[in-house]
Coordinates of C-alpha atoms and ligand atoms in Angstrom, one line a residue:
M76 CA -11.6 15.2 -21.4
S77 CA -9.4 17.0 -23.9
L78 CA -6.0 15.5 -24.3
N79 CA -3.4 17.8 -25.6
T80 CA -1.4 16.7 -28.6
K81 CA 1.7 16.8 -26.4
P82 CA 2.7 13.3 -25.1
I83 CA 1.2 12.6 -21.8
R84 CA 3.6 12.9 -18.9
T85 CA 2.7 12.2 -15.3
R86 CA 4.7 11.9 -12.2
L87 CA 4.8 10.6 -8.7
A88 CA 6.6 13.0 -6.4
P89 CA 7.0 11.4 -3.0
S90 CA 8.8 12.8 0.0
P91 CA 11.2 10.3 1.5
T92 CA 10.0 10.7 5.0
G93 CA 9.4 7.1 6.1
L94 CA 7.6 4.0 5.0
V95 CA 5.5 4.0 1.8
H96 CA 2.0 5.0 2.7
I97 CA -0.8 3.2 0.8
G98 CA -2.0 6.6 -0.4
T99 CA 1.3 7.1 -2.2
V100 CA 0.9 3.8 -3.9
R101 CA -2.6 4.8 -5.0
T102 CA -1.3 8.1 -6.4
G103 CA 1.5 6.3 -8.1
L104 CA -0.9 3.7 -9.6
F105 CA -3.3 6.3 -11.0
N106 CA -0.5 8.2 -12.6
F107 CA 1.1 5.0 -14.0
L108 CA -2.2 3.7 -15.4
F109 CA -3.0 7.0 -17.0
A110 CA 0.4 7.4 -18.6
R111 CA 0.3 3.8 -19.8
K112 CA -3.2 4.1 -21.2
Y113 CA -2.2 7.0 -23.4
A114 CA 1.3 5.7 -24.2
G115 CA 2.9 8.5 -22.2
Q116 CA 5.7 8.7 -19.7
F117 CA 5.6 8.3 -16.0
I118 CA 8.3 10.0 -13.9
L119 CA 9.6 9.5 -10.4
R120 CA 10.7 12.7 -8.7
V121 CA 11.9 12.7 -5.2
E122 CA 10.8 15.7 -3.2
D123 CA 13.4 15.8 -0.4
T124 CA 13.6 19.5 0.3
D125 CA 12.2 19.3 3.8
R126 CA 15.5 18.2 5.4
S127 CA 14.0 17.9 8.8
R128 CA 11.8 15.1 7.7
F129 CA 14.3 13.3 5.5
V130 CA 14.7 9.6 6.4
E131 CA 17.8 7.7 5.3
G132 CA 17.0 4.8 3.0
A133 CA 13.4 5.9 2.4
M134 CA 14.0 6.7 -1.2
E135 CA 15.6 3.3 -2.0
N136 CA 12.8 1.6 -0.2
M137 CA 10.2 3.6 -2.1
I138 CA 11.7 2.4 -5.4
E139 CA 11.7 -1.2 -4.3
V140 CA 8.1 -1.1 -3.1
M141 CA 6.9 0.3 -6.3
Q142 CA 8.8 -2.3 -8.2
K143 CA 7.2 -5.0 -6.1
F144 CA 3.8 -3.7 -7.2
G145 CA 4.8 -3.8 -10.9
I146 CA 4.6 0.0 -11.1
F147 CA 7.5 1.1 -13.3
F148 CA 8.9 4.6 -14.0
D149 CA 10.1 5.7 -17.4
E150 CA 12.3 8.4 -15.9
G151 CA 13.8 9.0 -12.5
P152 CA 16.1 7.4 -10.0
R153 CA 16.6 3.6 -10.2
L154 CA 18.6 1.1 -8.2
D155 CA 21.2 -1.1 -9.8
E156 CA 21.8 -4.7 -8.7
H157 CA 24.0 -3.5 -5.8
G158 CA 21.3 -1.2 -4.6
K159 CA 23.1 1.9 -5.8
M160 CA 21.0 4.7 -7.2
Y161 CA 21.3 6.0 -10.8
E162 CA 19.0 8.1 -12.9
V163 CA 17.3 7.5 -16.2
G164 CA 15.9 10.3 -18.4
D165 CA 16.9 13.6 -19.9
K166 CA 15.0 15.9 -17.6
G167 CA 17.0 15.3 -14.5
P168 CA 18.3 15.5 -11.9
Y169 CA 15.2 13.9 -10.5
I170 CA 16.0 14.4 -6.8
Q171 CA 15.2 17.9 -5.7
S172 CA 18.1 18.4 -3.4
D173 CA 20.3 18.0 -6.6
R174 CA 18.4 20.9 -8.2
L175 CA 19.1 23.8 -5.9
D176 CA 20.8 25.9 -8.5
I177 CA 17.7 25.6 -10.7
Y178 CA 15.4 26.9 -8.0
Q179 CA 17.9 29.7 -7.3
K180 CA 17.7 30.8 -10.9
Y181 CA 13.9 30.9 -10.9
T182 CA 13.8 32.7 -7.6
Q183 CA 15.9 35.5 -9.1
E184 CA 13.5 35.7 -12.0
L185 CA 10.5 36.1 -9.6
L186 CA 12.4 38.7 -7.5
E187 CA 13.2 40.7 -10.6
K188 CA 9.6 40.6 -11.8
K189 CA 8.5 41.6 -8.3
L190 CA 6.3 38.5 -8.2
G191 CA 8.4 37.3 -5.3
Y192 CA 9.9 39.3 -2.4
Y193 CA 12.4 38.9 0.5
C194 CA 10.9 38.6 3.9
F195 CA 13.0 39.5 6.9
C196 CA 10.4 38.8 9.6
S197 CA 11.6 36.9 12.6
S198 CA 10.0 33.7 13.7
D199 CA 8.9 35.5 16.9
R200 CA 7.1 38.1 14.9
L201 CA 5.3 35.5 12.8
E202 CA 4.3 33.6 15.9
E203 CA 2.9 36.8 17.4
L204 CA 1.0 37.5 14.2
R205 CA -0.4 33.9 14.2
K206 CA -1.6 34.2 17.8
E207 CA -3.3 37.6 17.1
Q208 CA -5.0 36.1 14.1
M209 CA -6.1 33.1 16.0
A210 CA -7.6 35.3 18.8
L211 CA -9.5 37.2 16.2
K212 CA -10.6 33.9 14.6
K213 CA -8.9 34.9 11.3
P214 CA -7.1 32.5 9.1
A215 CA -3.4 32.4 9.7
M216 CA -1.7 34.3 6.9
Y217 CA 1.4 36.5 6.5
D218 CA 0.4 40.2 6.7
R219 CA 2.7 41.1 3.8
L220 CA 4.8 43.5 5.9
C221 CA 7.9 43.0 3.9
R222 CA 6.1 43.2 0.5
N223 CA 6.1 47.0 0.9
L224 CA 9.8 47.5 1.6
T225 CA 11.5 49.8 -0.9
D226 CA 14.5 48.6 -2.9
E227 CA 16.7 50.6 -0.6
E228 CA 15.3 49.1 2.5
V229 CA 15.7 45.6 1.1
K230 CA 19.3 46.3 0.3
T231 CA 20.0 47.5 3.8
K232 CA 18.3 44.5 5.3
L233 CA 20.1 42.1 3.1
A234 CA 23.4 43.6 4.2
E235 CA 22.4 43.3 7.8
F236 CA 21.4 39.7 7.4
E237 CA 24.6 38.9 5.7
L238 CA 26.6 40.3 8.5
E239 CA 24.7 38.1 10.9
K240 CA 25.1 35.1 8.6
K241 CA 21.4 34.8 8.2
R242 CA 19.3 34.4 5.1
P243 CA 15.9 35.9 4.5
V244 CA 13.1 33.8 3.1
V245 CA 11.5 34.6 -0.3
R246 CA 7.8 34.8 -0.5
Q247 CA 5.3 34.6 -3.4
A248 CA 3.7 38.0 -4.2
N249 CA 0.2 36.9 -4.9
P250 CA -2.3 39.3 -6.6
L251 CA -4.4 41.1 -4.0
E252 CA -7.5 41.1 -6.0
G253 CA -9.4 39.0 -8.5
E254 CA -9.8 35.2 -8.4
T255 CA -8.0 32.1 -9.4
I256 CA -9.9 29.2 -11.0
V257 CA -8.9 25.7 -10.6
N258 CA -10.4 23.4 -13.2
D259 CA -9.9 20.1 -11.6
L260 CA -10.7 17.0 -13.7
V261 CA -12.3 15.4 -10.6
Y262 CA -13.6 18.2 -8.5
G263 CA -14.6 20.5 -11.4
E264 CA -14.3 24.3 -11.3
I265 CA -13.3 25.8 -8.0
K266 CA -12.9 29.6 -7.6
Y267 CA -10.5 31.1 -5.0
D268 CA -10.5 34.7 -4.0
N269 CA -6.9 35.8 -4.5
S270 CA -7.0 37.9 -1.3
T271 CA -7.4 34.7 0.7
L272 CA -4.3 33.1 -0.8
D273 CA -1.3 33.4 1.5
D274 CA 2.0 34.9 0.3
Q275 CA 3.7 31.7 1.0
V276 CA 7.3 31.0 1.5
L277 CA 9.1 29.8 -1.7
I278 CA 12.7 29.7 -0.5
K279 CA 13.4 28.9 3.1
S280 CA 16.1 30.4 5.2
D281 CA 18.2 27.3 4.8
G282 CA 18.3 28.0 1.0
F283 CA 16.0 25.1 0.2
P284 CA 12.8 25.7 -1.8
T285 CA 9.5 24.8 -0.2
Y286 CA 7.4 22.1 -1.7
H287 CA 5.1 24.7 -3.4
F288 CA 7.9 26.3 -5.3
A289 CA 9.9 23.2 -6.3
V290 CA 6.8 21.3 -7.4
V291 CA 5.8 24.0 -9.9
V292 CA 9.3 24.6 -11.3
D293 CA 9.9 20.9 -11.7
D294 CA 6.5 20.0 -13.1
H295 CA 7.1 22.7 -15.7
L296 CA 10.7 21.7 -16.5
M297 CA 9.9 18.0 -16.6
E298 CA 7.0 18.8 -18.9
I299 CA 4.4 17.2 -16.8
T300 CA 1.0 17.4 -18.6
H301 CA -1.2 16.0 -15.8
V302 CA -0.7 16.4 -12.1
I303 CA -2.6 13.6 -10.4
R304 CA -2.3 13.6 -6.6
G305 CA -4.2 13.4 -3.4
E306 CA -7.1 15.7 -2.5
E307 CA -5.0 17.2 0.4
W308 CA -3.2 19.2 -2.3
L309 CA -6.2 20.8 -3.8
P310 CA -6.2 23.9 -1.6
S311 CA -2.6 24.5 -2.6
T312 CA -3.4 24.3 -6.3
P313 CA -4.5 28.0 -6.8
K314 CA -1.2 29.1 -5.4
H315 CA 0.6 26.8 -7.8
I316 CA -1.4 28.1 -10.7
L317 CA -0.5 31.7 -9.7
L318 CA 3.2 30.7 -9.8
Y319 CA 2.8 29.2 -13.3
K320 CA 1.2 32.5 -14.4
A321 CA 4.0 34.5 -12.7
F322 CA 6.5 32.7 -14.9
G323 CA 4.3 32.8 -17.9
W324 CA 4.2 29.0 -18.1
E325 CA 1.4 26.7 -19.3
V326 CA -0.6 25.3 -16.5
P327 CA -0.9 21.5 -16.5
A328 CA -4.2 19.6 -16.0
F329 CA -5.0 18.8 -12.4
A330 CA -6.8 15.7 -11.1
H331 CA -7.1 15.2 -7.3
A332 CA -8.0 11.8 -6.0
P333 CA -10.3 11.7 -2.9
L334 CA -9.0 11.1 0.6
I335 CA -8.7 7.5 1.8
L336 CA -10.9 6.9 4.8
N337 CA -11.3 4.3 7.5
P338 CA -14.6 2.4 7.4
D339 CA -16.0 4.8 10.1
K340 CA -15.3 7.6 7.6
T341 CA -12.5 9.2 9.6
K342 CA -9.3 10.1 7.8
L343 CA -7.1 7.0 7.3
S344 CA -4.7 6.8 10.2
K345 CA -1.3 8.2 9.6
R346 CA 0.2 5.7 12.0
Q347 CA 2.7 4.3 9.6
G348 CA 2.5 0.7 10.9
D349 CA -1.1 0.4 9.7
T350 CA -1.0 2.1 6.4
A351 CA 2.4 1.3 5.1
A352 CA 2.5 -0.8 1.9
E353 CA 5.2 -3.0 3.5
E354 CA 2.8 -3.9 6.3
F355 CA 0.3 -5.2 3.7
F356 CA 3.0 -7.3 2.2
K357 CA 4.0 -8.6 5.6
K358 CA 0.4 -9.7 6.2
G359 CA 0.5 -11.7 3.1
Y360 CA -1.5 -9.8 0.6
L361 CA -0.3 -10.5 -3.0
P362 CA 0.9 -7.5 -4.9
E363 CA -1.6 -8.1 -7.7
A364 CA -4.5 -8.2 -5.3
L365 CA -3.3 -5.1 -3.6
I366 CA -3.0 -3.3 -7.0
N367 CA -6.6 -4.3 -7.8
F368 CA -7.8 -3.2 -4.4
I369 CA -5.9 0.1 -4.4
A370 CA -7.2 0.9 -7.9
F371 CA -10.6 0.9 -6.4
L372 CA -9.7 3.5 -3.7
G373 CA -11.3 6.4 -5.4
W374 CA -11.8 5.0 -8.8
N375 CA -14.6 2.9 -10.2
P376 CA -15.0 1.3 -13.6
K377 CA -18.7 1.9 -13.4
T378 CA -19.4 -1.8 -14.2
E379 CA -20.0 -4.9 -12.0
Q380 CA -16.5 -6.2 -12.6
E381 CA -14.3 -6.2 -9.6
I382 CA -11.3 -8.4 -10.4
F383 CA -8.9 -6.5 -12.7
S384 CA -5.4 -7.4 -13.9
L385 CA -3.0 -4.6 -14.4
A386 CA -3.5 -4.8 -18.1
E387 CA -7.3 -4.5 -17.7
L388 CA -6.8 -1.6 -15.3
I389 CA -4.7 0.2 -17.9
D390 CA -7.4 -0.4 -20.5
Q391 CA -10.3 0.7 -18.3
F392 CA -8.7 3.5 -16.3
D393 CA -9.8 7.1 -16.8
L394 CA -9.5 10.2 -14.8
S395 CA -13.2 10.9 -15.4
K396 CA -14.0 7.8 -13.4
I397 CA -12.2 9.0 -10.2
N398 CA -14.8 9.8 -7.5
N399 CA -14.9 13.0 -5.6
S400 CA -16.1 11.5 -2.3
G401 CA -13.8 9.8 0.3
A402 CA -12.6 6.3 -0.6
V403 CA -13.1 3.8 2.2
L404 CA -10.4 1.3 2.8
D405 CA -12.3 -1.8 3.6
V406 CA -10.0 -4.6 4.8
N407 CA -12.8 -7.2 4.4
K408 CA -13.0 -6.4 0.8
L409 CA -9.2 -6.7 0.5
D410 CA -9.3 -10.1 2.2
W411 CA -11.9 -11.2 -0.3
M412 CA -9.9 -10.0 -3.3
N413 CA -6.7 -11.5 -2.0
S414 CA -8.4 -14.9 -1.6
E415 CA -9.6 -14.7 -5.2
Y416 CA -6.0 -14.1 -6.3
I417 CA -4.7 -16.8 -4.1
R418 CA -7.0 -19.3 -5.7
T419 CA -5.7 -18.6 -9.2
K420 CA -2.2 -19.7 -8.1
S421 CA -0.9 -23.2 -8.4
D422 CA -0.2 -25.2 -5.3
A423 CA 3.5 -25.1 -6.2
E424 CA 3.5 -21.3 -6.5
L425 CA 1.7 -20.9 -3.3
V426 CA 4.2 -23.2 -1.4
E427 CA 7.0 -20.8 -2.5
L428 CA 5.0 -17.8 -1.3
V429 CA 4.0 -19.2 2.1
K430 CA 7.4 -20.8 2.9
P431 CA 8.7 -17.7 4.6
Y432 CA 5.7 -17.7 6.9
W433 CA 6.1 -21.4 7.8
Q434 CA 9.8 -20.9 8.4
E435 CA 9.2 -17.8 10.5
T436 CA 6.9 -19.9 12.7
G437 CA 9.7 -22.4 13.1
F438 CA 8.4 -25.4 11.1
D439 CA 11.2 -27.6 9.9
L440 CA 10.3 -28.0 6.3
S441 CA 13.4 -30.0 5.4
K442 CA 11.7 -33.1 6.8
F443 CA 9.0 -33.1 4.1
T444 CA 8.8 -33.5 0.4
H445 CA 7.7 -30.7 -1.9
E446 CA 4.7 -32.9 -2.8
Y447 CA 3.6 -32.9 0.8
L448 CA 3.8 -29.2 1.1
E449 CA 1.8 -28.8 -2.1
N450 CA -0.8 -31.3 -0.7
V451 CA -1.1 -29.3 2.5
M452 CA -1.4 -26.1 0.5
S453 CA -4.1 -27.5 -1.8
L454 CA -6.3 -28.3 1.3
E455 CA -6.1 -24.7 2.6
K456 CA -5.9 -22.8 -0.6
D457 CA -9.7 -22.1 -0.8
R458 CA -9.9 -20.9 2.7
L459 CA -6.9 -18.7 2.9
R460 CA -7.5 -14.9 2.9
K461 CA -3.9 -13.9 3.4
L462 CA -0.7 -15.8 3.4
S463 CA 0.1 -14.9 7.0
E464 CA -2.8 -17.1 8.1
I465 CA -1.0 -20.2 6.8
S466 CA 0.9 -21.4 9.8
D467 CA -2.0 -21.2 12.2
R468 CA -4.2 -23.1 9.7
T469 CA -1.7 -25.8 8.9
K470 CA 0.2 -26.3 12.2
Y471 CA -1.0 -29.9 12.8
F472 CA 0.6 -30.9 9.5
F473 CA 4.0 -29.9 10.9
T474 CA 3.8 -31.2 14.5
E475 CA 4.1 -34.9 15.3
T476 CA 0.9 -34.9 17.3
P477 CA -1.5 -32.1 18.0
Q478 CA -2.6 -30.9 21.5
L479 CA -5.9 -32.5 22.3
V480 CA -8.7 -31.7 24.8
A481 CA -10.7 -34.7 26.0
E482 CA -14.1 -33.0 25.9
K483 CA -13.6 -32.0 22.3
L484 CA -12.6 -35.4 21.3
V485 CA -15.9 -37.0 22.1
W486 CA -18.6 -36.4 19.6
R487 CA -21.7 -34.8 21.0
K488 CA -23.9 -37.9 20.6
S489 CA -21.2 -40.3 21.8
T490 CA -19.4 -41.2 25.0
S491 CA -15.8 -41.4 26.1
V492 CA -15.8 -45.2 26.3
E493 CA -17.3 -45.5 22.8
T494 CA -14.9 -43.0 21.4
K495 CA -11.9 -44.9 22.8
Q496 CA -13.2 -48.1 21.3
N497 CA -13.8 -46.5 17.9
L498 CA -10.3 -45.1 17.8
R499 CA -8.9 -48.6 18.5
L500 CA -11.1 -50.0 15.7
L501 CA -9.7 -47.3 13.4
Q502 CA -6.2 -48.3 14.3
D503 CA -7.1 -51.9 13.3
L504 CA -8.6 -50.7 10.1
F505 CA -5.6 -48.6 9.2
R506 CA -3.2 -51.5 9.8
T507 CA -5.0 -53.4 7.0
L508 CA -5.3 -50.7 4.4
S509 CA -2.7 -50.5 1.6
D510 CA -0.5 -47.5 1.1
D511 CA -2.6 -46.5 -1.9
Q512 CA -5.8 -46.7 0.1
M513 CA -4.3 -44.7 3.0
G514 CA -2.7 -42.0 0.9
T515 CA -5.5 -41.4 -1.6
I516 CA -8.3 -39.2 -0.3
T517 CA -11.1 -40.8 -2.3
K518 CA -9.9 -44.3 -1.6
L519 CA -9.5 -43.7 2.1
E520 CA -13.0 -42.2 2.2
E521 CA -14.4 -45.2 0.5
A522 CA -12.7 -47.6 2.9
V523 CA -13.7 -45.7 6.1
K524 CA -17.3 -45.3 4.9
E525 CA -17.5 -49.0 4.2
F526 CA -16.1 -49.7 7.7
I527 CA -18.8 -47.4 9.2
V528 CA -21.6 -49.2 7.4
K529 CA -20.2 -52.6 8.3
H530 CA -20.2 -51.8 12.0
G531 CA -23.5 -49.8 11.8
F532 CA -21.9 -46.7 13.4
D533 CA -23.2 -43.2 13.2
N534 CA -20.9 -41.2 10.9
G535 CA -20.1 -38.7 13.6
S536 CA -18.9 -41.2 16.2
I537 CA -16.1 -42.1 13.8
L538 CA -15.4 -39.2 11.6
W539 CA -15.4 -36.5 14.4
P540 CA -12.8 -38.2 16.6
L541 CA -10.7 -39.2 13.6
R542 CA -10.6 -35.7 12.3
Y543 CA -10.0 -34.3 15.7
V544 CA -7.0 -36.6 16.6
M545 CA -5.4 -35.8 13.3
T546 CA -5.7 -32.0 13.7
G547 CA -6.5 -30.9 17.3
E548 CA -8.8 -28.4 15.6
E549 CA -12.6 -27.9 15.8
K550 CA -12.5 -26.8 12.2
S551 CA -10.4 -28.2 9.4
P552 CA -10.6 -30.0 6.1
S553 CA -12.4 -33.4 6.1
P554 CA -11.0 -36.3 8.1
F555 CA -10.2 -38.1 4.8
E556 CA -8.3 -35.1 3.4
V557 CA -6.2 -34.6 6.6
T558 CA -5.6 -38.3 7.3
A559 CA -4.5 -39.1 3.7
T560 CA -2.3 -36.0 3.6
I561 CA -0.7 -36.7 6.9
F562 CA -0.1 -40.3 5.8
G563 CA 1.7 -39.0 2.7
G564 CA 4.0 -36.7 4.7
W565 CA 4.6 -38.6 8.0
G566 CA 3.8 -42.3 7.2
R567 CA 1.5 -44.9 8.8
E568 CA 3.4 -44.8 12.1
N569 CA 2.4 -41.2 12.7
V570 CA -1.3 -41.8 11.8
M571 CA -1.3 -44.6 14.4
L572 CA 0.5 -42.3 16.9
R573 CA -2.2 -39.6 16.5
L574 CA -4.9 -42.1 17.1
E575 CA -3.0 -43.4 20.2
N576 CA -2.6 -39.8 21.4
G577 CA -6.4 -39.6 21.4
I578 CA -6.9 -42.9 23.1
S579 CA -4.4 -41.9 25.8
I580 CA -6.4 -38.8 27.0
L581 CA -9.7 -40.6 27.4
Ligands
LIG41 N1 5.8 15.7 -2.2 C1 4.4 15.7 -2.2 C2 3.9 14.5 -1.4 O1 4.7 14.0 -0.6 C3 3.9 15.6 -3.6 C4 2.6 16.3 -3.8 C5 2.3 16.5 -5.3 O2 2.1 15.4 -5.9 O3 2.3 17.6 -5.8 O4 2.9 14.0 -1.4

């Protein structure tokens, strides 16, 4: 890939229409990695010209989410500590609705060069046209009726519109012959017949530019060298290139990243709940795991390595390693990656991270020492795939006694009578052990195993009911781990109580 001598400048150009889609984070990440790798600049530009889809607060939320991921912009809107927006950079304003006079100026230029034209067609006429084209199985395209109006006719129509307080739209006058070539860094060379390219609207009747017009003007004025975005914008690219040419501007490099797909290869659901970055945070995926995972949505280092820090991603990232086939979002893979990242954290760090989940479930943490919370954490750390699983996995550590079912309490090779007896013997044993023996996993294990040998018991007839009365779960860490931990947090009384709870249901 040839890199110009100009400094690399990339951008993320989201439309503030709702929650932050995971695809937007992917586009942002690729642009960020590429800019960082080549010591360039990464710009945030807010594309809010579609006023009907504008959502209050979406812009602020977008900035916060990207920050949470560790994706930082060199230029563009930022939030101060009071959540107020301000801008950094000398190529602003960076919010398109603040740039309307700029688009106006360039529209005039196109009109003068006859590379743009007013269109006075009513929406009824356009609808009719669309229906006709559909009936004939032709692609829906403007028929260029207004392109042939004389200057006189345009003047008259403009005056008429003004009287009616209406505004005509402005359309792009695309060449009727020849072809436009897109040289995409991912998809290669794609040729488009100019006759198939619609004379699309550049300025709408509300005076706002369309995305297609604003994106070209802004990418030029903001000196963007590489436009990296989702594959869904590839078919628009020839029209963008024609606009660059109409203005006589240098065309930036384009790299389109493949669509993100569900595991069944259908396009990733647009239902915001499922695909919003916020939703992934809520489920308890760590930002660094998500970044690692998202980097792999359409990019591959072409090595075996799968775990990448942000610094490693910056080092390894290259546009030439973006794939051109759909990127499957595999949640199992994300779970695996997240558990890898969870394991690298200390128990103390994890306690802070899972606290909100415990609190949300209603556990009263004030009753326990931080050490207890860390001990609980250390038992589940290796099994945890996402932080939101924590309450379900650790609930017996925060309730005085778990709910028990008699059939589950009896080991498969044992009986109810024997189980009851064994639980009593365990109570006797635990009365005699020192605090150190009770509260240290290895020492408790030693003492209980000695006791089993002394009485000639089967391991299962003791260890199964012990573990079950402590947890109420069919699966959990070992009986020694849970008992010693519970002893540390609740004291001997509670260990006895849990055993009694078992005895009482038999
Ligand atoms: N505003 C467009 C979007 O929401 C940006 C597309 C582009 O990057 O050119 O995705």
